[in-house]
Coordinates of N, CA and C and ligand atoms in Angstrom, one line a residue:
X1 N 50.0 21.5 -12.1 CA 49.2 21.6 -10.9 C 49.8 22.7 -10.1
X2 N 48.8 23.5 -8.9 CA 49.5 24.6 -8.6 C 49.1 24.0 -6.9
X3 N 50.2 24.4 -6.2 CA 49.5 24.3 -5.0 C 50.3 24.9 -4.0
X4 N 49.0 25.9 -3.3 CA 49.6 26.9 -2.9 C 50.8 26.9 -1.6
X5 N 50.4 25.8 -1.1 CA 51.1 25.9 0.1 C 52.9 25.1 0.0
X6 N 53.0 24.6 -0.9 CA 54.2 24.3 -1.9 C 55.2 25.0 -2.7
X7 N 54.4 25.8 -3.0 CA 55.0 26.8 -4.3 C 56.1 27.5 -3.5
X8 N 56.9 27.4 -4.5 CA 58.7 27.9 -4.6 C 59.2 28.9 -5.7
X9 N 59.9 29.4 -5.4 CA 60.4 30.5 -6.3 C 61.1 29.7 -7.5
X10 N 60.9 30.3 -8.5 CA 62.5 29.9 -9.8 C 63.8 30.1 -9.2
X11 N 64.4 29.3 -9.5 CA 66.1 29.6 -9.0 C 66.9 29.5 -10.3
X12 N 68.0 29.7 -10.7 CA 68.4 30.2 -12.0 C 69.1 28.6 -11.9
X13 N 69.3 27.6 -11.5 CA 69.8 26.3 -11.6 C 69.9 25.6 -13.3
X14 N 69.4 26.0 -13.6 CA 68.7 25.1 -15.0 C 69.3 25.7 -16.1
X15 N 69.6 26.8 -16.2 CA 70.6 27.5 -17.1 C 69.7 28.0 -18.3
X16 N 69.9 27.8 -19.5 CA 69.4 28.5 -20.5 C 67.9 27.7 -21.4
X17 N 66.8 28.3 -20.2 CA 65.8 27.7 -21.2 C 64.5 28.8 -21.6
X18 N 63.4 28.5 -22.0 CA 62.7 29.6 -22.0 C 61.2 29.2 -21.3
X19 N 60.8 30.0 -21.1 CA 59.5 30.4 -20.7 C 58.4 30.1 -21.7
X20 N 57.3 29.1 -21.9 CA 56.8 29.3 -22.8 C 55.2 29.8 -22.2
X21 N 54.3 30.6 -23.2 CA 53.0 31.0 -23.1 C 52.6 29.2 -22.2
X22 N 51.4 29.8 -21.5 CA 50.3 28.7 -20.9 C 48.9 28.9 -21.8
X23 N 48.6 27.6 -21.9 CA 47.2 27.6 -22.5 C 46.4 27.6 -21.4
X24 N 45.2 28.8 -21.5 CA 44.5 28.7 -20.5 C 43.0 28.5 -20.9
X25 N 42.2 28.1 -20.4 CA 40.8 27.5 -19.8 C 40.1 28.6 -20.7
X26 N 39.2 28.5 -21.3 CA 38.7 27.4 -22.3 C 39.1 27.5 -23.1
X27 N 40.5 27.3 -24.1 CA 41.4 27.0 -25.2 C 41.0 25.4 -25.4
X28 N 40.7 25.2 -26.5 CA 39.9 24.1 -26.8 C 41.6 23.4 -27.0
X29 N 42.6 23.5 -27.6 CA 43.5 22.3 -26.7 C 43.7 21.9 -25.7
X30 N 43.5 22.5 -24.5 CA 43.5 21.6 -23.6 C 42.4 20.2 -23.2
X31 N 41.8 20.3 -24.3 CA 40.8 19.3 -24.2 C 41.1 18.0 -25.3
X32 N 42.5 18.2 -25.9 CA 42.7 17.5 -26.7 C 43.4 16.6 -26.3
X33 N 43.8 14.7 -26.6 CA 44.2 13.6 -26.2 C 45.8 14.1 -27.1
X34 N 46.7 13.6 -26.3 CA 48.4 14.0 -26.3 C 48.8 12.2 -26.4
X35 N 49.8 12.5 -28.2 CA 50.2 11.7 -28.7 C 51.6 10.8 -28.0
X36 N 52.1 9.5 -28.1 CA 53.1 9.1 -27.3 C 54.2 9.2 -27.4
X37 N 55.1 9.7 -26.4 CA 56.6 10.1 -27.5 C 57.3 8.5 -27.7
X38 N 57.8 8.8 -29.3 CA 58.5 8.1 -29.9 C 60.1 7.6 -29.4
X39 N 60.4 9.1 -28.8 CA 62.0 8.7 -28.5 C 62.3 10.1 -27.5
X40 N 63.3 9.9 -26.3 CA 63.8 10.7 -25.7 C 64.8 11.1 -26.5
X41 N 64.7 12.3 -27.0 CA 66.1 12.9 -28.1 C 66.2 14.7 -27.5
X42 N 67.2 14.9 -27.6 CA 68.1 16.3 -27.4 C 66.6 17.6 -27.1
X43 N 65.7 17.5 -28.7 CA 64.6 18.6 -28.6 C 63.6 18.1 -27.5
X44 N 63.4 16.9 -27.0 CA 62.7 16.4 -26.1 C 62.9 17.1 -24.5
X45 N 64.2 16.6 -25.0 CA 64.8 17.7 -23.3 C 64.6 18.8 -23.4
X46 N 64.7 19.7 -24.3 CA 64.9 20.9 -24.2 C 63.2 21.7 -23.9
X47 N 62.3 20.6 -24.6 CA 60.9 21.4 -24.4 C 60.5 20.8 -22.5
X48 N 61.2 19.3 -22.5 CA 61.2 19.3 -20.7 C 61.9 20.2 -20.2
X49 N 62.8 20.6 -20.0 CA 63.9 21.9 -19.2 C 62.4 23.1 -19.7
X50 N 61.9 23.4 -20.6 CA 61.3 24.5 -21.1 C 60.4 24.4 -19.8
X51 N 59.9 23.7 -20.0 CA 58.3 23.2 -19.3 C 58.5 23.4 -17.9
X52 N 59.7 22.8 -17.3 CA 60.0 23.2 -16.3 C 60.3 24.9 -15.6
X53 N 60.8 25.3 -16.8 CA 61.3 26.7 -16.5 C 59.6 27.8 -16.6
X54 N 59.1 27.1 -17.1 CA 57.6 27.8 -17.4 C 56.7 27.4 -15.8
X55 N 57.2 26.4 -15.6 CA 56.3 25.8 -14.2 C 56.4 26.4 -13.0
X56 N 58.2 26.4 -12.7 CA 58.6 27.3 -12.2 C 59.1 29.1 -12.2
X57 N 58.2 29.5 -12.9 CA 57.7 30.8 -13.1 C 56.3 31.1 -12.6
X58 N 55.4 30.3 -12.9 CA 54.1 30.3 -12.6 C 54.1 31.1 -11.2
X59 N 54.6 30.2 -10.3 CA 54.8 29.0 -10.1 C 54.4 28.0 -9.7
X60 N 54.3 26.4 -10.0 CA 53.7 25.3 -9.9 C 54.4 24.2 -9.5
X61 N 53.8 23.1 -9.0 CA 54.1 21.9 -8.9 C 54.3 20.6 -9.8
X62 N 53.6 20.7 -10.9 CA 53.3 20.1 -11.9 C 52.6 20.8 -13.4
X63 N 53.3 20.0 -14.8 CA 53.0 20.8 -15.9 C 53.1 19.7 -16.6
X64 N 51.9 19.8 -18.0 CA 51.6 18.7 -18.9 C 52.1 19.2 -20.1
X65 N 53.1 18.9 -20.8 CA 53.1 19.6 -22.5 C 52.0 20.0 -23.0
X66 N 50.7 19.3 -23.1 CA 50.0 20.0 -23.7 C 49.8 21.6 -23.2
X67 N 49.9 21.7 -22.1 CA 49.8 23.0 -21.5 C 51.0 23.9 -21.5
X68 N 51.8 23.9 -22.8 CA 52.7 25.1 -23.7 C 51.6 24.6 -25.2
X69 N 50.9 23.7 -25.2 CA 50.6 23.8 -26.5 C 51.4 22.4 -27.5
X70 N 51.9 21.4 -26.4 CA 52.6 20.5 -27.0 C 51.5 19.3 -27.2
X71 N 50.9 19.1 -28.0 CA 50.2 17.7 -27.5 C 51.1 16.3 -27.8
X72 N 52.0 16.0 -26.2 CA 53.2 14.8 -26.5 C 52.6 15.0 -25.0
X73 N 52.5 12.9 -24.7 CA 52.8 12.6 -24.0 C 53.7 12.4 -23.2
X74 N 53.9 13.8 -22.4 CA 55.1 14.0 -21.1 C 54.9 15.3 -20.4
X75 N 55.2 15.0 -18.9 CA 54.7 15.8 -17.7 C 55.8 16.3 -16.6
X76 N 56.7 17.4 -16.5 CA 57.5 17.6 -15.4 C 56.4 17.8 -14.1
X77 N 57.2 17.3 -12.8 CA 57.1 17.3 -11.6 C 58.0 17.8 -10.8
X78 N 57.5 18.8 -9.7 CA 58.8 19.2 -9.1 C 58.0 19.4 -7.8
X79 N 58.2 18.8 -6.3 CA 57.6 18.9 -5.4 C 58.3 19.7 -4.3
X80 N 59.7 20.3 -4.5 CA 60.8 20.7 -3.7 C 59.7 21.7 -3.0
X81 N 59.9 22.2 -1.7 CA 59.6 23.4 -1.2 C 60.2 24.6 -1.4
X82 N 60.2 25.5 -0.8 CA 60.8 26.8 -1.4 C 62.1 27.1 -1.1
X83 N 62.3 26.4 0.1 CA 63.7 26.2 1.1 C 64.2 25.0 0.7
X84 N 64.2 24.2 0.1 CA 64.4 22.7 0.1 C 65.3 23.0 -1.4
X85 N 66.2 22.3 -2.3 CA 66.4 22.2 -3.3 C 65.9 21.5 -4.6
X86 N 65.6 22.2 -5.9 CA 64.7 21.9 -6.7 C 64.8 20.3 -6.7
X87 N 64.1 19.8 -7.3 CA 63.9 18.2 -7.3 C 63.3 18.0 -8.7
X88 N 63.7 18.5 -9.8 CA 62.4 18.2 -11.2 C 62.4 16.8 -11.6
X89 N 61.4 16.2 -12.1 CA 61.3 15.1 -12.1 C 60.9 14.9 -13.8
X90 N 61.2 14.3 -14.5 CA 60.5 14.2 -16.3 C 59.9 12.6 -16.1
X91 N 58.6 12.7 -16.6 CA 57.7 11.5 -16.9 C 57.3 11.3 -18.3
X92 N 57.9 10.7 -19.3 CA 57.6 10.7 -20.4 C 56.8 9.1 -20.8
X93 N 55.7 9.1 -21.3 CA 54.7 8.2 -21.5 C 54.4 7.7 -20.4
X94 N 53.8 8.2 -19.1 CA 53.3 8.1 -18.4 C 51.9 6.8 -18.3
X95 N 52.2 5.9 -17.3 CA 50.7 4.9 -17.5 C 50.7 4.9 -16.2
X96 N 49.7 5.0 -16.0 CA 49.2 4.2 -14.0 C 48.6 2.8 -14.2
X97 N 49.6 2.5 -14.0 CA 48.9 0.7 -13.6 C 48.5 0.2 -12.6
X98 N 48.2 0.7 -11.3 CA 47.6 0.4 -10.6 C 46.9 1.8 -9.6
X99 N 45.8 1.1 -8.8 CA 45.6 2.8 -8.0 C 45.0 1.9 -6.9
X100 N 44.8 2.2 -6.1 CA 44.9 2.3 -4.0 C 42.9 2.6 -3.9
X101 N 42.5 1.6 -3.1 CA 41.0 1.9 -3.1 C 40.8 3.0 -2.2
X102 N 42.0 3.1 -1.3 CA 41.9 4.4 -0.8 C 42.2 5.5 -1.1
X103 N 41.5 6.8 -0.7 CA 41.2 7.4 -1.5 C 41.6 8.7 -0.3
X104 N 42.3 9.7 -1.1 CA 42.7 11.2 -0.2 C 42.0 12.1 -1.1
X105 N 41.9 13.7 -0.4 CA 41.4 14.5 -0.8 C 42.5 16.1 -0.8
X106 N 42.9 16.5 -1.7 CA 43.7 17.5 -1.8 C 43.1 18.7 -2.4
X107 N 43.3 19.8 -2.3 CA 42.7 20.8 -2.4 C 43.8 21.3 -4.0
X108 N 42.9 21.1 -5.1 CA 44.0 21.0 -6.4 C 43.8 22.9 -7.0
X109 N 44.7 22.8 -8.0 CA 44.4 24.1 -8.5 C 45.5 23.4 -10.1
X110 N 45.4 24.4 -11.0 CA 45.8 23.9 -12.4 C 46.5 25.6 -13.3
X111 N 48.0 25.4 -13.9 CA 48.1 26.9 -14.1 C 47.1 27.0 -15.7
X112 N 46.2 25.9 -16.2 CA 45.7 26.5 -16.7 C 44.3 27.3 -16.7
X113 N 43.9 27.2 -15.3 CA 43.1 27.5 -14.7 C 43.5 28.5 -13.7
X114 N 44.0 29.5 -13.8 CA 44.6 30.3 -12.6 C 43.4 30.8 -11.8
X115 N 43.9 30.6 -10.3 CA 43.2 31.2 -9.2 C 41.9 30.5 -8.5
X116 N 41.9 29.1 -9.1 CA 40.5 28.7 -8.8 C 41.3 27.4 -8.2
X117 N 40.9 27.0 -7.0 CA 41.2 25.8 -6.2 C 39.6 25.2 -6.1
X118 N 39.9 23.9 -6.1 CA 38.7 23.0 -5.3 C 39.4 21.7 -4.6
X119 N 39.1 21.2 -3.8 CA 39.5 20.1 -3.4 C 38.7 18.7 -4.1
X120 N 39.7 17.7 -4.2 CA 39.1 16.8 -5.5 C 39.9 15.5 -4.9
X121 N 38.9 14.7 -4.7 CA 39.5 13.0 -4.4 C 39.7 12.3 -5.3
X122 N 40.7 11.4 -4.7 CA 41.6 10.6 -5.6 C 42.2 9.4 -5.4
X123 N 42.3 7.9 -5.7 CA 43.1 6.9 -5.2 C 44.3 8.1 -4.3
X124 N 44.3 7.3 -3.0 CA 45.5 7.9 -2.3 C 47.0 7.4 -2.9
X125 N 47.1 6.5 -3.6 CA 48.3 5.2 -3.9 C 48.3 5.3 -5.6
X126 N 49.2 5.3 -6.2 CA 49.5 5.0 -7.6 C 50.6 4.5 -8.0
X127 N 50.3 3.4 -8.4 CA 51.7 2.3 -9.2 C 51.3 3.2 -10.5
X128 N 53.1 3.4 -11.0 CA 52.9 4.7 -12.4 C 54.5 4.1 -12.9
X129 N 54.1 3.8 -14.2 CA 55.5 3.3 -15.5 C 55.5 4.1 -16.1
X130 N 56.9 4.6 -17.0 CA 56.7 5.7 -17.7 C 58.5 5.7 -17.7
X131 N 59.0 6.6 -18.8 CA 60.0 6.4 -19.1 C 61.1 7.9 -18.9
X132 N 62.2 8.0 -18.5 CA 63.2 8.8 -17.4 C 63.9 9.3 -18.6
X133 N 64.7 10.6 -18.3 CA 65.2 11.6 -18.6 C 66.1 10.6 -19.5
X134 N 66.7 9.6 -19.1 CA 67.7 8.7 -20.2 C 67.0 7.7 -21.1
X135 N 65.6 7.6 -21.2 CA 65.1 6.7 -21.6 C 64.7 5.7 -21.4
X136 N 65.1 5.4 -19.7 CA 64.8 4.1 -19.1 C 63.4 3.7 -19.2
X137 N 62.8 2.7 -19.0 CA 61.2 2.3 -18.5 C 61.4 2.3 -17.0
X138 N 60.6 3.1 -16.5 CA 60.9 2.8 -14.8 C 59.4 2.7 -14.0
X139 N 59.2 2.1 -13.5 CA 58.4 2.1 -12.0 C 58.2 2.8 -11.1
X140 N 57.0 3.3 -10.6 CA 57.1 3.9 -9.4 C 55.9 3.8 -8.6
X141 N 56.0 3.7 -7.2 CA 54.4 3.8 -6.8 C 54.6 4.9 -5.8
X142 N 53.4 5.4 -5.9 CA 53.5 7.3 -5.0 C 52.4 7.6 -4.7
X143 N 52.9 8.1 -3.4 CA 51.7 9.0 -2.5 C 51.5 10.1 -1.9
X144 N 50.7 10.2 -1.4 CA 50.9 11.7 -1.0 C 50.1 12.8 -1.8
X145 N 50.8 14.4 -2.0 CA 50.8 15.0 -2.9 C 51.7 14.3 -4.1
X146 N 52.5 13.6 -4.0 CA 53.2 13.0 -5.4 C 51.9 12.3 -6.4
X147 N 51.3 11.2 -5.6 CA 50.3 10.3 -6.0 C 49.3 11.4 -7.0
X148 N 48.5 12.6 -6.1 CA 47.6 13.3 -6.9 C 48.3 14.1 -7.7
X149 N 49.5 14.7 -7.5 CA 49.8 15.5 -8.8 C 50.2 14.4 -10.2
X150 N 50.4 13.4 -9.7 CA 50.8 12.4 -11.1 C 49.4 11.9 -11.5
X151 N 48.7 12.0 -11.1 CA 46.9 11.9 -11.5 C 46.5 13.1 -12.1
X152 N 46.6 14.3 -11.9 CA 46.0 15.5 -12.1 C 46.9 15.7 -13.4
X153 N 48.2 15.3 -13.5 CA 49.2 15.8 -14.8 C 48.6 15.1 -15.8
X154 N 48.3 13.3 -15.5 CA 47.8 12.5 -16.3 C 47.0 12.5 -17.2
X155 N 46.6 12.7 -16.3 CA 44.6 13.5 -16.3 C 44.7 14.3 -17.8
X156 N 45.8 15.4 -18.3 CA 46.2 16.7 -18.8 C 46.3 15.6 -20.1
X157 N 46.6 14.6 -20.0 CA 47.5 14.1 -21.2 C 45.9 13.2 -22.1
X158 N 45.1 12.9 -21.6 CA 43.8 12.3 -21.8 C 42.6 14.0 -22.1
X159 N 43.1 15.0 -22.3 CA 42.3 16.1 -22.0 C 41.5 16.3 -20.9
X160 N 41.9 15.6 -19.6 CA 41.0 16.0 -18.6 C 42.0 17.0 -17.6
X161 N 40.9 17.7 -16.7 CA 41.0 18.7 -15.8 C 40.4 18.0 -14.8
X162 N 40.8 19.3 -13.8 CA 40.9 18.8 -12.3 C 39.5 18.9 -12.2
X163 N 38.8 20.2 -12.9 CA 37.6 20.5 -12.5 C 36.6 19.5 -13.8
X164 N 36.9 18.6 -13.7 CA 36.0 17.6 -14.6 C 35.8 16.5 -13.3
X165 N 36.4 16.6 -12.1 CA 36.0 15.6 -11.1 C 35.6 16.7 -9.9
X166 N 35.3 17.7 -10.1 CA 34.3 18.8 -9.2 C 32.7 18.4 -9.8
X167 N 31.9 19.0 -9.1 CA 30.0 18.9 -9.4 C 30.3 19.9 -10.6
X168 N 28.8 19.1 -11.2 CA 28.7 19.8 -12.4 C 28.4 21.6 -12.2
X169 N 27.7 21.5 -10.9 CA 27.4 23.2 -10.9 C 28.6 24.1 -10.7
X170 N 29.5 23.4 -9.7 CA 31.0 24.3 -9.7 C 31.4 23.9 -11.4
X171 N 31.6 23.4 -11.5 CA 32.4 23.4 -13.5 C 31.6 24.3 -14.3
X172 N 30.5 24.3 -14.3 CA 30.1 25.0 -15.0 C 30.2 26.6 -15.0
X173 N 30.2 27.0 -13.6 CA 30.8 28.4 -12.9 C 31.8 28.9 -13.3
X174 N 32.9 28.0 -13.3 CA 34.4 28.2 -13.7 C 34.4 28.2 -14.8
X175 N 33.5 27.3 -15.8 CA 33.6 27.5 -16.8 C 33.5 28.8 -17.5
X176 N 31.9 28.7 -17.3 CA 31.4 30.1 -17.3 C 32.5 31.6 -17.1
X177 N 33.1 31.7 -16.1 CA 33.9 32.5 -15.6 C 35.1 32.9 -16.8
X178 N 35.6 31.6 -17.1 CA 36.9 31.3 -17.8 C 36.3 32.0 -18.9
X179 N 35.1 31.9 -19.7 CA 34.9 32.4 -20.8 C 34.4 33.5 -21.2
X180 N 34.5 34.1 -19.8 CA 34.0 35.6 -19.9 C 35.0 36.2 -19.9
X181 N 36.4 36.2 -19.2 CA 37.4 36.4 -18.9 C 38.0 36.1 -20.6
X182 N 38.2 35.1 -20.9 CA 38.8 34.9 -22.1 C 38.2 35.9 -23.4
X183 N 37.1 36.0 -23.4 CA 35.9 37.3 -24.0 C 36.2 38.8 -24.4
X184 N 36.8 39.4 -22.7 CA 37.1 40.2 -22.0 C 38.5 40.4 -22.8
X185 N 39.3 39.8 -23.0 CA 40.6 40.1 -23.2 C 40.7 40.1 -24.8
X186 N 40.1 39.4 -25.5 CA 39.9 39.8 -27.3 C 39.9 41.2 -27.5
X187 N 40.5 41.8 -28.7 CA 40.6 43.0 -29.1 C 38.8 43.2 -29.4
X188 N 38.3 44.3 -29.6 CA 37.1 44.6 -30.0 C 37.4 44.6 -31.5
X189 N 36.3 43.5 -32.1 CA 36.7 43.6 -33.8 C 35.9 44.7 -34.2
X190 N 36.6 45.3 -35.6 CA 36.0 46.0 -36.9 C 34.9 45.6 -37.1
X191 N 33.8 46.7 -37.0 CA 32.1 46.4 -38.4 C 32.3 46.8 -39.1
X192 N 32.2 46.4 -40.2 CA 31.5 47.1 -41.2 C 32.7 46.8 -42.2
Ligands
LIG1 NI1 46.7 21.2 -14.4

């Protein structure tokens, strides 16, 4: 998730990872359901540190594995300000067990969607289990921007988008847009 008034610079804290490509809109994986991980192990970390290092490049608030192209259930989160010290967070097998009948509205955006914001409602409140950088099962209930960005990442792991809870006429626009753009950038093939 990108959001503009949050976003922070990379800081070199994290040490040696890489950057990986973003799948962007309409790349038909991103529409694909993301398998559960089996086990927090060494390469696990290393594609979260990745994902992270890719997020904060963007830069963003939130990133779904599928969006390097991983389809594994797990989502870095990093809500720090720009002045504030990083905060990354790893959510591996992510479940929302509960959600808040109230309901906030934040103005979302997505890096695989660059440049397009809409504002999009959401349970304000989310009880969320899901398992920690050591492997724990842990708990959490969150609000705020925390609450929607752990909905919007979620969202990523089920193949959904932010702009699948906009009107169908705006989705269709973006859509539209995305696929002209993606069109646009194909080499011109050989006839003949
Ligand atoms: Ni997104």
């Amino acid at each position: 998730m990108f959001c503009p008034v949050d976003a922070f610079h990379w800081t070199s804290y994290l040490g040696a990872m890489s950057i990986k490509p973003l799948i962007i809109l309409p790349d038909p994986i991103l529409r694909l359901g993301s398998k559960p991980v089996e086990r927090v192990d060494a390469p696990l970390l290393k594609l979260a540190d990745d994902m992270l290092e890719t997020m904060y490049d963007a830069p963003g608030i939130g990133l779904a594995a599928i969006q390097v192209g991983e389809p594994l259930r797990m989502l870095v989160i990093d809500l720090a300000k720009e002045d504030e010290t990083p905060a990354p967070q790893l959510f591996v097998n992510p479940e929302i067990l509960a959600t808040s009948d109230e309901r906030s509205v934040y103005e979302e955006g997505c890096l695989s969607i660059p440049d397009y914001y809409a504002e999009v409602e959401r349970p304000a409140t989310v009880r969320v289990k899901y398992v920690d950088r050591d492997g724990k099962v842990m708990e959490m209930e969150a609000d705020g921007l925390l609450a929607t960005c752990l909905q919007h990442e979620i969202d990523h792991l089920d193949g959904v988008l932010f702009i699948d809870h906009i009107s169908k006429l705006k989705r269709d626009m973006v859509v539209k847009k995305f696929k002209k753009l993606a069109k646009d950038r194909q080499p011109a093939r050989m006839v003949g």
